[in-house]
């Protein structure tokens, strides 16, 4: 078979055969299964949260009570207290706990990414400019790391 005959045979050939359909169906089902397992399956809800500043745990509280807290920097130390309306702070994050979920309601960092993360009842919220990490803790939320 010469070169032209090979090219002609390739052009006439089919890209898929009927036997490929089950392979594609199995691949699609596996993709859907792993997507569901990773993102859509119900997750355990946390019962408390901890605030870390520069990797050191500085505060813990329950997610069962609705409250507002404020994380702020004072003399190079990270502190957390109950939020009051007349507090004048800079380098702060206002944390809101409502209905068993926590969020950063307000922050004065330049990127405000922590505010955009929204409410959560599992996982972590990070504020890199303030070196702040909020970790939701509870039964079944532990990882191997």
mmCIF file of C-alpha atoms in Angstrom:
data_model
loop_
_atom_site.group_PDB
_atom_site.id
_atom_site.type_symbol
_atom_site.label_atom_id
_atom_site.label_comp_id
_atom_site.label_asym_id
_atom_site.label_seq_id
_atom_site.Cartn_x
_atom_site.Cartn_y
_atom_site.Cartn_z
ATOM 1 C CA UNK A 1 0.000 0.000 0.000
ATOM 2 C CA UNK A 2 1.489 3.317 -1.029
ATOM 3 C CA UNK A 3 1.247 6.674 0.751
ATOM 4 C CA UNK A 4 -1.799 7.961 -1.178
ATOM 5 C CA UNK A 5 -3.735 4.765 -0.462
ATOM 6 C CA UNK A 6 -2.981 5.065 3.256
ATOM 7 C CA UNK A 7 -4.148 8.682 3.345
ATOM 8 C CA UNK A 8 -7.344 7.763 1.468
ATOM 9 C CA UNK A 9 -8.039 4.891 3.860
ATOM 10 C CA UNK A 10 -7.595 7.236 6.862
ATOM 11 C CA UNK A 11 -9.953 9.804 5.302
ATOM 12 C CA UNK A 12 -12.653 7.192 4.755
ATOM 13 C CA UNK A 13 -12.188 5.728 8.214
ATOM 14 C CA UNK A 14 -14.616 6.406 11.034
ATOM 15 C CA UNK A 15 -13.566 8.457 14.031
ATOM 16 C CA UNK A 16 -15.785 6.487 16.390
ATOM 17 C CA UNK A 17 -17.186 3.023 16.269
ATOM 18 C CA UNK A 18 -20.288 1.655 17.939
ATOM 19 C CA UNK A 19 -18.081 -0.032 20.543
ATOM 20 C CA UNK A 20 -16.828 3.370 21.755
ATOM 21 C CA UNK A 21 -20.240 4.419 23.105
ATOM 22 C CA UNK A 22 -20.086 2.297 26.311
ATOM 23 C CA UNK A 23 -16.588 3.608 27.042
ATOM 24 C CA UNK A 24 -17.768 7.228 26.772
ATOM 25 C CA UNK A 25 -20.849 6.501 28.900
ATOM 26 C CA UNK A 26 -18.729 4.942 31.660
ATOM 27 C CA UNK A 27 -16.319 7.908 31.544
ATOM 28 C CA UNK A 28 -19.218 10.389 31.781
ATOM 29 C CA UNK A 29 -20.749 8.501 34.722
ATOM 30 C CA UNK A 30 -17.418 8.465 36.549
ATOM 31 C CA UNK A 31 -17.013 12.211 36.025
ATOM 32 C CA UNK A 32 -20.517 12.840 37.390
ATOM 33 C CA UNK A 33 -19.904 10.547 40.364
ATOM 34 C CA UNK A 34 -16.628 12.217 41.329
ATOM 35 C CA UNK A 35 -18.166 15.677 40.904
ATOM 36 C CA UNK A 36 -21.017 14.721 43.213
ATOM 37 C CA UNK A 37 -18.641 13.237 45.774
ATOM 38 C CA UNK A 38 -16.393 16.303 45.742
ATOM 39 C CA UNK A 39 -18.895 19.126 45.637
ATOM 40 C CA UNK A 40 -22.528 18.173 45.938
ATOM 41 C CA UNK A 41 -22.762 15.585 48.665
ATOM 42 C CA UNK A 42 -24.052 16.873 51.998
ATOM 43 C CA UNK A 43 -21.257 17.946 54.286
ATOM 44 C CA UNK A 44 -21.126 17.811 58.044
ATOM 45 C CA UNK A 45 -21.847 21.165 59.634
ATOM 46 C CA UNK A 46 -19.466 22.644 62.150
ATOM 47 C CA UNK A 47 -20.408 23.373 65.724
ATOM 48 C CA UNK A 48 -17.722 25.930 66.575
ATOM 49 C CA UNK A 49 -15.062 28.103 65.018
ATOM 50 C CA UNK A 50 -11.546 29.145 65.915
ATOM 51 C CA UNK A 51 -9.665 32.265 64.914
ATOM 52 C CA UNK A 52 -5.943 31.970 64.159
ATOM 53 C CA UNK A 53 -3.517 34.855 63.836
ATOM 54 C CA UNK A 54 -0.130 34.030 62.311
ATOM 55 C CA UNK A 55 -0.823 30.329 62.858
ATOM 56 C CA UNK A 56 -1.606 30.714 66.570
ATOM 57 C CA UNK A 57 -5.107 30.037 67.909
ATOM 58 C CA UNK A 58 -6.343 33.192 69.643
ATOM 59 C CA UNK A 59 -10.108 32.647 70.014
ATOM 60 C CA UNK A 60 -12.841 29.986 69.856
ATOM 61 C CA UNK A 61 -16.617 30.259 70.033
ATOM 62 C CA UNK A 62 -19.774 28.328 69.214
ATOM 63 C CA UNK A 63 -21.659 28.618 65.940
ATOM 64 C CA UNK A 64 -24.934 27.883 67.743
ATOM 65 C CA UNK A 65 -25.305 31.415 69.143
ATOM 66 C CA UNK A 66 -25.852 34.331 66.767
ATOM 67 C CA UNK A 67 -23.283 37.038 67.498
ATOM 68 C CA UNK A 68 -20.863 39.483 65.942
ATOM 69 C CA UNK A 69 -17.169 39.508 66.736
ATOM 70 C CA UNK A 70 -14.319 41.693 65.623
ATOM 71 C CA UNK A 71 -10.766 40.621 64.931
ATOM 72 C CA UNK A 72 -8.311 43.507 65.168
ATOM 73 C CA UNK A 73 -4.623 44.184 65.481
ATOM 74 C CA UNK A 74 -3.395 46.006 68.550
ATOM 75 C CA UNK A 75 0.314 46.523 69.246
ATOM 76 C CA UNK A 76 1.206 43.813 66.718
ATOM 77 C CA UNK A 77 -1.059 41.249 68.395
ATOM 78 C CA UNK A 78 -4.250 39.795 66.982
ATOM 79 C CA UNK A 79 -7.268 40.077 69.282
ATOM 80 C CA UNK A 80 -10.922 39.075 69.078
ATOM 81 C CA UNK A 81 -13.790 40.586 71.040
ATOM 82 C CA UNK A 82 -17.550 40.983 70.797
ATOM 83 C CA UNK A 83 -18.393 43.679 68.263
ATOM 84 C CA UNK A 84 -19.887 46.971 69.462
ATOM 85 C CA UNK A 85 -21.193 49.685 67.119
ATOM 86 C CA UNK A 86 -18.988 52.490 68.396
ATOM 87 C CA UNK A 87 -15.667 50.723 68.044
ATOM 88 C CA UNK A 88 -13.087 52.695 66.068
ATOM 89 C CA UNK A 89 -10.616 50.231 64.634
ATOM 90 C CA UNK A 90 -8.220 49.804 61.779
ATOM 91 C CA UNK A 91 -6.747 46.520 60.558
ATOM 92 C CA UNK A 92 -9.908 44.647 61.461
ATOM 93 C CA UNK A 93 -12.352 42.001 60.266
ATOM 94 C CA UNK A 94 -15.923 41.924 61.563
ATOM 95 C CA UNK A 95 -17.131 38.322 61.904
ATOM 96 C CA UNK A 96 -20.820 37.497 61.810
ATOM 97 C CA UNK A 97 -22.271 34.256 63.192
ATOM 98 C CA UNK A 98 -25.869 33.635 62.178
ATOM 99 C CA UNK A 99 -27.920 30.443 61.879
ATOM 100 C CA UNK A 100 -24.882 28.216 62.477
ATOM 101 C CA UNK A 101 -22.823 29.853 59.716
ATOM 102 C CA UNK A 102 -19.925 32.292 59.901
ATOM 103 C CA UNK A 103 -18.849 35.016 57.506
ATOM 104 C CA UNK A 104 -16.653 38.080 57.357
ATOM 105 C CA UNK A 105 -19.238 40.862 57.264
ATOM 106 C CA UNK A 106 -16.759 43.704 56.902
ATOM 107 C CA UNK A 107 -13.011 44.104 56.524
ATOM 108 C CA UNK A 108 -10.663 46.987 55.906
ATOM 109 C CA UNK A 109 -8.066 45.000 54.002
ATOM 110 C CA UNK A 110 -7.356 46.160 50.437
ATOM 111 C CA UNK A 111 -8.637 43.115 48.527
ATOM 112 C CA UNK A 112 -11.711 42.161 50.654
ATOM 113 C CA UNK A 113 -11.529 38.585 49.376
ATOM 114 C CA UNK A 114 -12.577 37.289 52.793
ATOM 115 C CA UNK A 115 -15.880 39.187 52.481
ATOM 116 C CA UNK A 116 -16.543 37.677 49.058
ATOM 117 C CA UNK A 117 -16.245 34.102 50.389
ATOM 118 C CA UNK A 118 -19.688 34.455 51.996
ATOM 119 C CA UNK A 119 -21.188 32.380 54.787
ATOM 120 C CA UNK A 120 -19.962 28.888 55.581
ATOM 121 C CA UNK A 121 -20.605 26.140 58.098
ATOM 122 C CA UNK A 122 -17.508 24.074 57.152
ATOM 123 C CA UNK A 123 -13.975 24.735 55.976
ATOM 124 C CA UNK A 124 -11.875 27.865 56.345
ATOM 125 C CA UNK A 125 -11.983 31.574 55.629
ATOM 126 C CA UNK A 126 -8.659 33.298 54.980
ATOM 127 C CA UNK A 127 -7.663 36.959 55.070
ATOM 128 C CA UNK A 128 -4.084 37.087 53.827
ATOM 129 C CA UNK A 129 -3.458 40.840 54.383
ATOM 130 C CA UNK A 130 -4.285 40.435 58.089
ATOM 131 C CA UNK A 131 -2.732 36.939 58.360
ATOM 132 C CA UNK A 132 -6.080 35.713 59.697
ATOM 133 C CA UNK A 133 -7.579 32.227 59.392
ATOM 134 C CA UNK A 134 -11.042 31.239 60.599
ATOM 135 C CA UNK A 135 -11.530 27.479 60.889
ATOM 136 C CA UNK A 136 -14.930 25.869 61.360
ATOM 137 C CA UNK A 137 -14.589 22.864 63.641
ATOM 138 C CA UNK A 138 -16.888 20.010 64.510
ATOM 139 C CA UNK A 139 -17.481 16.281 64.464
ATOM 140 C CA UNK A 140 -16.634 14.728 61.101
ATOM 141 C CA UNK A 141 -14.801 17.790 59.748
ATOM 142 C CA UNK A 142 -11.292 16.558 60.491
ATOM 143 C CA UNK A 143 -8.866 15.962 57.646
ATOM 144 C CA UNK A 144 -5.742 13.880 57.302
ATOM 145 C CA UNK A 145 -3.532 16.940 56.866
#
